[in-house]
Amino acid sequence: MIKSAVTVSLVAEARQGPFVFHEGLEDAFQRASALGFDAIEIFPPSPSALIVDDVLALCDQYKLKVAAVGTGAGFLREKLTLTSGDEDVRQRAMTFIEDLMTFAAGLNAPAIIGSMQGRFDQDVSRNQALAYLSTALSELGEQADALDQMLLYEPLNRYETNLFNRLEETAAYLETFDNPRLKILCDLFHASIEEEDIAASIRKAAPHIGHIHFADSNRRAIGFGHTPIHPIIDVLKQVGYHGYLSAEVLPLPDTQTAAEQTIKAFQLAVSR
Ligand code: LER
Ligand code: MN
């Protein structure tokens, strides 16, 4: 069963970011529940910003699950990355992610590493950045195993990272860890920039894909851009994907319309 999810950002600095809800957790739970979503994906400002029991109470009240928890605020607010040339920054990035993984596990959800992967540059060579990243993902992957959760690694488009942009190279990289907890988050917006044929790339990387950001070519709700979604859903059904399609999209033309369009597109595509 493919499941639906929708994002809420609780980060002031991400006001312009690709998240559907921006008006607090309760507002997001209420609206997502009213529209019939299965789950919420949370983008919190820090690992200590929310109390697990409070979020579980909302899950119970609104009959929603937590699909995933993003770690990107560590980059957005504190410029933390796992591949920084500064050891102190790398260490703080690790602590930020470890603490968010623990928080997410309390909600029975995986954490996402997206922008926290960083990039290589004139100070840190590609090989050095990959060595830092590999050390980090080995350790974080062990923690994911101890927490009985996936850890989602997200290839990003070329304007956001120069480490991993495509599904195939990310799958090959994750295989080197020999840890089934490390999974790919396939964001269909990034894929629409980087892949030749999204459906074909998903088919090849399928055993590694643990989560999907359900976004159109222009980062709007599916159906508001030009990504052909039906071939993608057909492949997901054929390979037996049973994770989330989580709307990490811009709240355009407004939050409610983006949320309504998402659930409509989800239901249409998945029930075909
Ligand atoms: C995070 O899920 C993402 O897709 C990135 O583009 C955020 O910078
Ligand atoms: Mn994403």
Short mmCIF file of C-alpha atoms and ligand atoms in Angstrom, two decimals, residues 18-19 41 112 114 154-156 160 185-190 211-215 219 246 248, ligand 2:
data_model
loop_
_atom_site.label_atom_id
_atom_site.label_comp_id
_atom_site.label_asym_id
_atom_site.label_seq_id
_atom_site.Cartn_x
_atom_site.Cartn_y
_atom_site.Cartn_z
CA PRO A 18 8.83 23.88 -0.06
CA PHE A 19 6.49 22.92 2.75
CA GLU A 41 6.21 14.86 7.68
CA ILE A 112 16.09 12.51 6.58
CA GLY A 114 19.17 16.16 2.75
CA GLU A 154 18.34 12.27 -0.20
CA PRO A 155 20.19 13.01 -3.45
CA LEU A 156 19.63 16.69 -4.30
CA GLU A 160 22.02 22.22 -3.88
CA LEU A 185 14.71 9.43 -0.30
CA CYS A 186 13.71 10.07 -3.92
CA ASP A 187 12.48 13.65 -4.23
CA LEU A 188 10.62 13.86 -7.54
CA PHE A 189 11.50 17.56 -7.86
CA HIS A 190 15.25 16.85 -7.74
CA HIS A 211 10.61 7.39 0.96
CA ILE A 212 9.44 9.74 -1.79
CA HIS A 213 8.94 13.49 -1.89
CA PHE A 214 5.84 13.91 -4.03
CA ALA A 215 6.56 17.12 -5.92
CA ARG A 219 8.17 22.03 -6.92
CA SER A 246 5.03 12.94 0.92
CA GLU A 248 7.27 18.53 0.00
MN MN B 2 13.12 16.77 -0.60
#
